[in-house]
Amino acid sequence: MSNVTVITGFILMGFSDIKALQTLCGVFFLVMYMAALISNLIIITLITLDLHLQTPMYFFLKNLSMLDVFFVSVPIPNFFINSLTHNNSISILGCVFQVFLMTPFAAGEVFILTIMSYDRYVAICSPLHYQTLMSSDTCLLMVTVSWAIGILIGAIYTAGTFSMPFCGSNVISQIFCDIPSLLSMLCSKTLVVIYSSLGIGVCVGMFCFICVVISYSYIFSTVLKIPTTKGQSKAFATCIPHLTVFTVFIATLREPLLPQRLERGRPSLRPSVLPSDVRGIDF
């Protein structure tokens, strides 16, 4: 058996080895984090208090804002503390918590964005049946299922990623424990865990993407049949922001989930960019 060094902790490289720049990056990300936190909390508060906003679209938007708050609250505060203390180490248990928390929140955002495309489809293509198809019970059920599936995916990813020991380099070229970097450090030579993890992410992303494409193909077809330009503009105004957010979010998830090349019998997985990195929701 070849000699290998079993990893008991990780080093998060961040953006720079220069302490002054580490502090600057930490403060910059803290400012962005606070901006995202405040903007999303304002959205949640307004939707909760304003009776005119008690509609399915804003109900989903409130849940999306909640997920966004939870999602960025996992890695950014830890990165800020590491930047100030210049201590980039993180334990395996710390990585477990990051993966288990971030994965459900990211998956939940994708599901909620997909549901919102269906909501727009019903509102524009079947307005007479909107109240029936998008009842409060139905909306609550869809959101609950989204959160539940997200938690299940998080558990599967966490169990699959940390079911085997890590060896070799313990350096993660990122500010958080991203799954692609962790998978590349697994000691096992089998590709089952790696391809299973990749397959789950790709399948979920593709399924949601196809659902959104189908919804918007019907939406655009219906909107183009509206006789007035004002009516078309009003319909598009309710859809374009959502479509933009979904496209950007999926685009940031796509590259980290796909193997770039085969190296030493396993996919070489480049470190990912934090999806929806401290962004505000613009609707």
mmCIF file of C-alpha atoms in Angstrom:
data_model
loop_
_atom_site.group_PDB
_atom_site.id
_atom_site.type_symbol
_atom_site.label_atom_id
_atom_site.label_comp_id
_atom_site.label_asym_id
_atom_site.label_seq_id
_atom_site.Cartn_x
_atom_site.Cartn_y
_atom_site.Cartn_z
ATOM 1 C CA MET A 1 0.000 0.000 0.000
ATOM 2 C CA SER A 2 1.423 3.399 -0.962
ATOM 3 C CA ASN A 3 2.118 5.914 1.771
ATOM 4 C CA VAL A 4 -0.490 8.659 1.862
ATOM 5 C CA THR A 5 -1.139 11.488 4.269
ATOM 6 C CA VAL A 6 -4.655 11.318 5.645
ATOM 7 C CA ILE A 7 -6.247 14.763 5.878
ATOM 8 C CA THR A 8 -7.672 15.808 9.250
ATOM 9 C CA GLY A 9 -8.386 19.419 8.325
ATOM 10 C CA PHE A 10 -8.363 21.821 5.395
ATOM 11 C CA ILE A 11 -6.810 25.135 4.425
ATOM 12 C CA LEU A 12 -9.061 27.652 2.674
ATOM 13 C CA MET A 13 -6.795 29.644 0.379
ATOM 14 C CA GLY A 14 -9.102 32.631 -0.072
ATOM 15 C CA PHE A 15 -7.934 35.382 -2.412
ATOM 16 C CA SER A 16 -4.473 36.401 -1.217
ATOM 17 C CA ASP A 17 -1.563 35.431 1.015
ATOM 18 C CA ILE A 18 -0.941 39.093 1.908
ATOM 19 C CA LYS A 19 -2.450 39.843 5.317
ATOM 20 C CA ALA A 20 -3.492 43.383 4.420
ATOM 21 C CA LEU A 21 -5.350 42.139 1.350
ATOM 22 C CA GLN A 22 -6.937 39.345 3.384
ATOM 23 C CA THR A 23 -8.345 41.932 5.778
ATOM 24 C CA LEU A 24 -9.501 44.128 2.894
ATOM 25 C CA CYS A 25 -11.251 41.203 1.194
ATOM 26 C CA GLY A 26 -12.867 40.214 4.471
ATOM 27 C CA VAL A 27 -14.246 43.721 5.027
ATOM 28 C CA PHE A 28 -15.409 43.943 1.398
ATOM 29 C CA PHE A 29 -17.300 40.662 1.634
ATOM 30 C CA LEU A 30 -18.756 41.694 4.990
ATOM 31 C CA VAL A 31 -20.142 44.885 3.415
ATOM 32 C CA MET A 32 -21.625 42.892 0.531
ATOM 33 C CA TYR A 33 -23.021 40.354 2.970
ATOM 34 C CA MET A 34 -24.667 43.044 5.085
ATOM 35 C CA ALA A 35 -26.140 44.638 1.948
ATOM 36 C CA ALA A 36 -27.602 41.304 0.836
ATOM 37 C CA LEU A 37 -28.822 40.561 4.349
ATOM 38 C CA ILE A 38 -30.541 43.925 4.780
ATOM 39 C CA SER A 39 -32.100 43.939 1.298
ATOM 40 C CA ASN A 40 -33.520 40.449 1.703
ATOM 41 C CA LEU A 41 -34.797 41.159 5.212
ATOM 42 C CA ILE A 42 -36.542 44.271 3.875
ATOM 43 C CA ILE A 43 -38.201 42.152 1.191
ATOM 44 C CA ILE A 44 -39.312 39.569 3.763
ATOM 45 C CA THR A 45 -40.661 42.260 6.104
ATOM 46 C CA LEU A 46 -42.561 44.156 3.400
ATOM 47 C CA ILE A 47 -44.174 41.009 2.012
ATOM 48 C CA THR A 48 -45.140 39.844 5.490
ATOM 49 C CA LEU A 49 -46.681 43.157 6.589
ATOM 50 C CA ASP A 50 -48.302 44.381 3.364
ATOM 51 C CA LEU A 51 -51.688 42.733 2.831
ATOM 52 C CA HIS A 52 -51.601 43.650 -0.867
ATOM 53 C CA LEU A 53 -48.562 41.405 -1.311
ATOM 54 C CA GLN A 54 -50.193 38.244 0.024
ATOM 55 C CA THR A 55 -50.127 36.539 -3.376
ATOM 56 C CA PRO A 56 -48.394 33.346 -4.544
ATOM 57 C CA MET A 57 -45.697 35.259 -6.440
ATOM 58 C CA TYR A 58 -44.658 37.250 -3.368
ATOM 59 C CA PHE A 59 -45.011 34.205 -1.133
ATOM 60 C CA PHE A 60 -42.411 32.435 -3.266
ATOM 61 C CA LEU A 61 -40.269 35.576 -3.363
ATOM 62 C CA LYS A 62 -40.283 35.724 0.437
ATOM 63 C CA ASN A 63 -39.127 32.113 0.643
ATOM 64 C CA LEU A 64 -36.453 32.812 -1.959
ATOM 65 C CA SER A 65 -35.193 35.753 0.100
ATOM 66 C CA MET A 66 -35.128 33.582 3.221
ATOM 67 C CA LEU A 67 -33.081 30.944 1.417
ATOM 68 C CA ASP A 68 -30.731 33.626 0.130
ATOM 69 C CA VAL A 69 -30.164 34.919 3.669
ATOM 70 C CA PHE A 70 -29.467 31.416 4.986
ATOM 71 C CA PHE A 71 -27.261 30.510 2.023
ATOM 72 C CA VAL A 72 -24.829 33.435 2.243
ATOM 73 C CA SER A 73 -24.841 33.319 6.055
ATOM 74 C CA VAL A 74 -22.989 29.995 6.054
ATOM 75 C CA PRO A 75 -19.644 30.856 4.376
ATOM 76 C CA ILE A 76 -19.315 34.656 4.535
ATOM 77 C CA PRO A 77 -19.150 35.247 8.332
ATOM 78 C CA ASN A 78 -16.589 32.445 8.637
ATOM 79 C CA PHE A 79 -14.557 33.971 5.793
ATOM 80 C CA PHE A 80 -14.670 37.388 7.490
ATOM 81 C CA ILE A 81 -13.383 35.957 10.777
ATOM 82 C CA ASN A 82 -10.636 34.011 8.988
ATOM 83 C CA SER A 83 -9.587 37.160 7.125
ATOM 84 C CA LEU A 84 -9.253 39.181 10.336
ATOM 85 C CA THR A 85 -7.468 36.442 12.291
ATOM 86 C CA HIS A 86 -5.429 35.319 9.249
ATOM 87 C CA ASN A 87 -6.292 31.743 10.145
ATOM 88 C CA ASN A 88 -7.494 29.880 7.056
ATOM 89 C CA SER A 89 -7.783 26.437 8.611
ATOM 90 C CA ILE A 90 -11.092 24.622 8.993
ATOM 91 C CA SER A 91 -11.783 21.232 10.515
ATOM 92 C CA ILE A 92 -13.444 18.366 8.685
ATOM 93 C CA LEU A 93 -16.462 18.796 10.969
ATOM 94 C CA GLY A 94 -16.630 22.457 9.965
ATOM 95 C CA CYS A 95 -16.625 21.430 6.310
ATOM 96 C CA VAL A 96 -19.365 18.896 7.011
ATOM 97 C CA PHE A 97 -21.581 21.627 8.418
ATOM 98 C CA GLN A 98 -20.858 23.952 5.489
ATOM 99 C CA VAL A 99 -21.703 21.312 2.891
ATOM 100 C CA PHE A 100 -24.782 20.084 4.762
ATOM 101 C CA LEU A 101 -26.155 23.616 5.119
ATOM 102 C CA MET A 102 -25.184 25.211 1.811
ATOM 103 C CA THR A 103 -26.322 22.363 -0.436
ATOM 104 C CA PRO A 104 -29.985 22.356 0.732
ATOM 105 C CA PHE A 105 -30.162 26.143 0.525
ATOM 106 C CA ALA A 106 -28.741 26.166 -3.015
ATOM 107 C CA ALA A 107 -31.035 23.334 -4.115
ATOM 108 C CA GLY A 108 -33.980 25.052 -2.446
ATOM 109 C CA GLU A 109 -33.304 28.256 -4.390
ATOM 110 C CA VAL A 110 -33.291 26.340 -7.665
ATOM 111 C CA PHE A 111 -36.589 24.644 -6.803
ATOM 112 C CA ILE A 112 -38.262 27.886 -5.706
ATOM 113 C CA LEU A 113 -37.116 29.647 -8.877
ATOM 114 C CA THR A 114 -38.550 26.756 -10.891
ATOM 115 C CA ILE A 115 -41.857 26.970 -9.029
ATOM 116 C CA MET A 116 -41.963 30.710 -9.689
ATOM 117 C CA SER A 117 -41.731 30.044 -13.425
ATOM 118 C CA TYR A 118 -44.753 27.755 -13.113
ATOM 119 C CA ASP A 119 -46.556 30.472 -11.160
ATOM 120 C CA ARG A 120 -45.920 32.957 -13.991
ATOM 121 C CA TYR A 121 -47.048 30.353 -16.519
ATOM 122 C CA VAL A 122 -50.379 29.850 -14.756
ATOM 123 C CA ALA A 123 -50.876 33.598 -14.232
ATOM 124 C CA ILE A 124 -50.316 34.448 -17.898
ATOM 125 C CA CYS A 125 -51.487 31.362 -19.761
ATOM 126 C CA SER A 126 -54.386 30.280 -17.514
ATOM 127 C CA PRO A 127 -55.465 33.385 -15.565
ATOM 128 C CA LEU A 128 -59.023 32.128 -15.051
ATOM 129 C CA HIS A 129 -57.733 29.044 -13.227
ATOM 130 C CA TYR A 130 -55.032 30.872 -11.267
ATOM 131 C CA GLN A 131 -56.841 30.946 -7.923
ATOM 132 C CA THR A 132 -57.596 27.229 -8.172
ATOM 133 C CA LEU A 133 -54.196 26.033 -9.368
ATOM 134 C CA MET A 134 -52.196 28.341 -7.092
ATOM 135 C CA SER A 135 -54.216 28.116 -3.889
ATOM 136 C CA SER A 136 -52.532 28.825 -0.565
ATOM 137 C CA ASP A 137 -52.451 25.120 0.289
ATOM 138 C CA THR A 138 -50.853 24.276 -3.057
ATOM 139 C CA CYS A 139 -48.216 26.983 -2.666
ATOM 140 C CA LEU A 140 -47.394 25.862 0.863
ATOM 141 C CA LEU A 141 -47.122 22.249 -0.298
ATOM 142 C CA MET A 142 -44.756 23.141 -3.158
ATOM 143 C CA VAL A 143 -42.508 25.188 -0.882
ATOM 144 C CA THR A 144 -42.484 22.473 1.786
ATOM 145 C CA VAL A 145 -41.555 19.830 -0.780
ATOM 146 C CA SER A 146 -38.790 22.097 -2.114
ATOM 147 C CA TRP A 147 -37.272 22.505 1.339
ATOM 148 C CA ALA A 148 -37.619 18.774 2.059
ATOM 149 C CA ILE A 149 -35.962 17.709 -1.195
ATOM 150 C CA GLY A 150 -33.218 20.264 -0.624
ATOM 151 C CA ILE A 151 -32.486 18.798 2.810
ATOM 152 C CA LEU A 152 -32.477 15.284 1.327
ATOM 153 C CA ILE A 153 -30.018 16.320 -1.383
ATOM 154 C CA GLY A 154 -27.848 17.988 1.252
ATOM 155 C CA ALA A 155 -27.810 14.804 3.319
ATOM 156 C CA ILE A 156 -26.918 12.697 0.265
ATOM 157 C CA TYR A 157 -24.130 15.051 -0.798
ATOM 158 C CA THR A 158 -22.729 15.252 2.719
ATOM 159 C CA ALA A 159 -22.843 11.494 3.286
ATOM 160 C CA GLY A 160 -21.333 10.761 -0.119
ATOM 161 C CA THR A 161 -18.569 13.350 0.183
ATOM 162 C CA PHE A 162 -17.482 12.513 3.728
ATOM 163 C CA SER A 163 -18.026 8.746 3.636
ATOM 164 C CA MET A 164 -14.371 8.134 2.732
ATOM 165 C CA PRO A 165 -11.103 9.575 4.046
ATOM 166 C CA PHE A 166 -9.283 12.441 2.354
ATOM 167 C CA CYS A 167 -5.607 12.324 1.495
ATOM 168 C CA GLY A 168 -2.981 14.324 -0.350
ATOM 169 C CA SER A 169 -3.137 18.093 -0.432
ATOM 170 C CA ASN A 170 -5.531 19.681 2.050
ATOM 171 C CA VAL A 171 -5.632 23.071 0.326
ATOM 172 C CA ILE A 172 -9.006 24.256 -0.990
ATOM 173 C CA SER A 173 -8.687 27.092 -3.498
ATOM 174 C CA GLN A 174 -11.854 28.767 -2.264
ATOM 175 C CA ILE A 175 -13.258 30.698 0.690
ATOM 176 C CA PHE A 176 -15.532 27.819 1.684
ATOM 177 C CA CYS A 177 -15.625 24.023 1.482
ATOM 178 C CA ASP A 178 -16.920 23.443 -2.018
ATOM 179 C CA ILE A 179 -17.854 19.920 -3.018
ATOM 180 C CA PRO A 180 -15.756 19.698 -6.226
ATOM 181 C CA SER A 181 -12.555 20.430 -4.292
ATOM 182 C CA LEU A 182 -13.476 17.921 -1.599
ATOM 183 C CA LEU A 183 -14.276 15.192 -4.121
ATOM 184 C CA SER A 184 -10.877 15.648 -5.763
ATOM 185 C CA MET A 185 -9.201 14.902 -2.408
ATOM 186 C CA LEU A 186 -10.879 11.553 -1.760
ATOM 187 C CA CYS A 187 -8.422 8.718 -1.187
ATOM 188 C CA SER A 188 -10.651 6.133 -2.828
ATOM 189 C CA LYS A 189 -9.893 5.229 -6.416
ATOM 190 C CA THR A 190 -13.507 4.433 -7.173
ATOM 191 C CA LEU A 191 -15.469 6.970 -9.192
ATOM 192 C CA VAL A 192 -18.889 5.905 -7.907
ATOM 193 C CA VAL A 193 -19.163 8.587 -5.240
ATOM 194 C CA ILE A 194 -17.794 11.312 -7.508
ATOM 195 C CA TYR A 195 -20.007 10.554 -10.486
ATOM 196 C CA SER A 196 -23.031 9.966 -8.255
ATOM 197 C CA SER A 197 -22.579 13.380 -6.663
ATOM 198 C CA LEU A 198 -22.055 15.018 -10.036
ATOM 199 C CA GLY A 199 -25.023 13.148 -11.498
ATOM 200 C CA ILE A 200 -27.404 14.301 -8.781
ATOM 201 C CA GLY A 201 -26.448 17.933 -9.252
ATOM 202 C CA VAL A 202 -26.579 17.797 -13.041
ATOM 203 C CA CYS A 203 -29.920 15.947 -13.117
ATOM 204 C CA VAL A 204 -31.558 18.335 -10.650
ATOM 205 C CA GLY A 205 -30.247 21.358 -12.516
ATOM 206 C CA MET A 206 -31.276 20.017 -15.925
ATOM 207 C CA PHE A 207 -34.749 19.031 -14.710
ATOM 208 C CA CYS A 208 -35.391 22.493 -13.296
ATOM 209 C CA PHE A 209 -33.895 24.148 -16.370
ATOM 210 C CA ILE A 210 -36.140 22.145 -18.713
ATOM 211 C CA CYS A 211 -39.209 22.986 -16.611
ATOM 212 C CA VAL A 212 -38.375 26.684 -16.776
ATOM 213 C CA VAL A 213 -37.747 26.547 -20.537
ATOM 214 C CA ILE A 214 -41.085 24.816 -21.137
ATOM 215 C CA SER A 215 -42.916 27.318 -18.915
ATOM 216 C CA TYR A 216 -41.399 30.322 -20.630
ATOM 217 C CA SER A 217 -41.940 28.936 -24.112
ATOM 218 C CA TYR A 218 -45.667 28.909 -23.351
ATOM 219 C CA ILE A 219 -45.441 32.294 -21.628
ATOM 220 C CA PHE A 220 -43.704 34.009 -24.557
ATOM 221 C CA SER A 221 -46.080 32.388 -27.024
ATOM 222 C CA THR A 222 -49.063 33.717 -25.065
ATOM 223 C CA VAL A 223 -47.598 37.181 -24.489
ATOM 224 C CA LEU A 224 -46.842 37.680 -28.186
ATOM 225 C CA LYS A 225 -50.521 37.108 -28.900
ATOM 226 C CA ILE A 226 -51.526 40.063 -26.708
ATOM 227 C CA PRO A 227 -52.751 42.751 -29.142
ATOM 228 C CA THR A 228 -51.384 45.803 -27.304
ATOM 229 C CA THR A 229 -47.757 46.696 -26.707
ATOM 230 C CA LYS A 230 -48.622 47.937 -23.221
ATOM 231 C CA GLY A 231 -50.105 44.569 -22.330
ATOM 232 C CA GLN A 232 -47.043 42.743 -23.637
ATOM 233 C CA SER A 233 -44.699 45.027 -21.704
ATOM 234 C CA LYS A 234 -46.643 44.508 -18.487
ATOM 235 C CA ALA A 235 -46.551 40.732 -18.904
ATOM 236 C CA PHE A 236 -42.839 40.700 -19.717
ATOM 237 C CA ALA A 237 -42.104 42.962 -16.732
ATOM 238 C CA THR A 238 -43.308 40.248 -14.353
ATOM 239 C CA CYS A 239 -41.192 37.538 -15.999
ATOM 240 C CA ILE A 240 -37.864 38.979 -17.164
ATOM 241 C CA PRO A 241 -36.401 39.662 -13.664
ATOM 242 C CA HIS A 242 -37.185 36.103 -12.568
ATOM 243 C CA LEU A 243 -35.764 34.615 -15.763
ATOM 244 C CA THR A 244 -32.594 36.685 -15.361
ATOM 245 C CA VAL A 245 -32.052 35.572 -11.756
ATOM 246 C CA PHE A 246 -32.650 31.921 -12.658
ATOM 247 C CA THR A 247 -30.248 32.066 -15.618
ATOM 248 C CA VAL A 248 -27.470 33.661 -13.572
ATOM 249 C CA PHE A 249 -27.954 31.229 -10.683
ATOM 250 C CA ILE A 250 -27.898 28.137 -12.910
ATOM 251 C CA ALA A 251 -24.901 29.496 -14.834
ATOM 252 C CA THR A 252 -22.901 29.801 -11.609
ATOM 253 C CA LEU A 253 -23.837 26.251 -10.625
ATOM 254 C CA ARG A 254 -23.196 24.628 -14.008
ATOM 255 C CA GLU A 255 -19.401 24.778 -14.283
ATOM 256 C CA PRO A 256 -18.540 23.415 -10.809
ATOM 257 C CA LEU A 257 -20.822 20.427 -11.360
ATOM 258 C CA LEU A 258 -19.237 19.353 -14.631
ATOM 259 C CA PRO A 259 -15.895 17.536 -14.751
ATOM 260 C CA GLN A 260 -13.376 19.479 -16.801
ATOM 261 C CA ARG A 261 -11.098 16.623 -17.767
ATOM 262 C CA LEU A 262 -10.006 13.196 -16.598
ATOM 263 C CA GLU A 263 -6.848 13.143 -14.554
ATOM 264 C CA ARG A 264 -5.375 10.080 -12.881
ATOM 265 C CA GLY A 265 -8.570 8.128 -13.438
ATOM 266 C CA ARG A 266 -10.955 10.660 -11.916
ATOM 267 C CA PRO A 267 -12.513 13.957 -12.976
ATOM 268 C CA SER A 268 -10.474 17.053 -12.267
ATOM 269 C CA LEU A 269 -12.899 19.377 -10.560
ATOM 270 C CA ARG A 270 -12.059 23.049 -10.545
ATOM 271 C CA PRO A 271 -13.075 25.058 -7.494
ATOM 272 C CA SER A 272 -16.460 26.639 -7.834
ATOM 273 C CA VAL A 273 -17.607 30.181 -7.471
ATOM 274 C CA LEU A 274 -20.095 30.759 -4.690
ATOM 275 C CA PRO A 275 -23.486 30.803 -6.444
ATOM 276 C CA SER A 276 -25.471 33.975 -5.933
ATOM 277 C CA ASP A 277 -22.479 35.365 -4.048
ATOM 278 C CA VAL A 278 -24.022 37.829 -1.590
ATOM 279 C CA ARG A 279 -26.523 39.008 -4.173
ATOM 280 C CA GLY A 280 -29.792 40.740 -3.544
ATOM 281 C CA ILE A 281 -32.973 39.495 -5.171
ATOM 282 C CA ASP A 282 -34.138 41.968 -7.797
ATOM 283 C CA PHE A 283 -37.785 41.591 -8.669
#
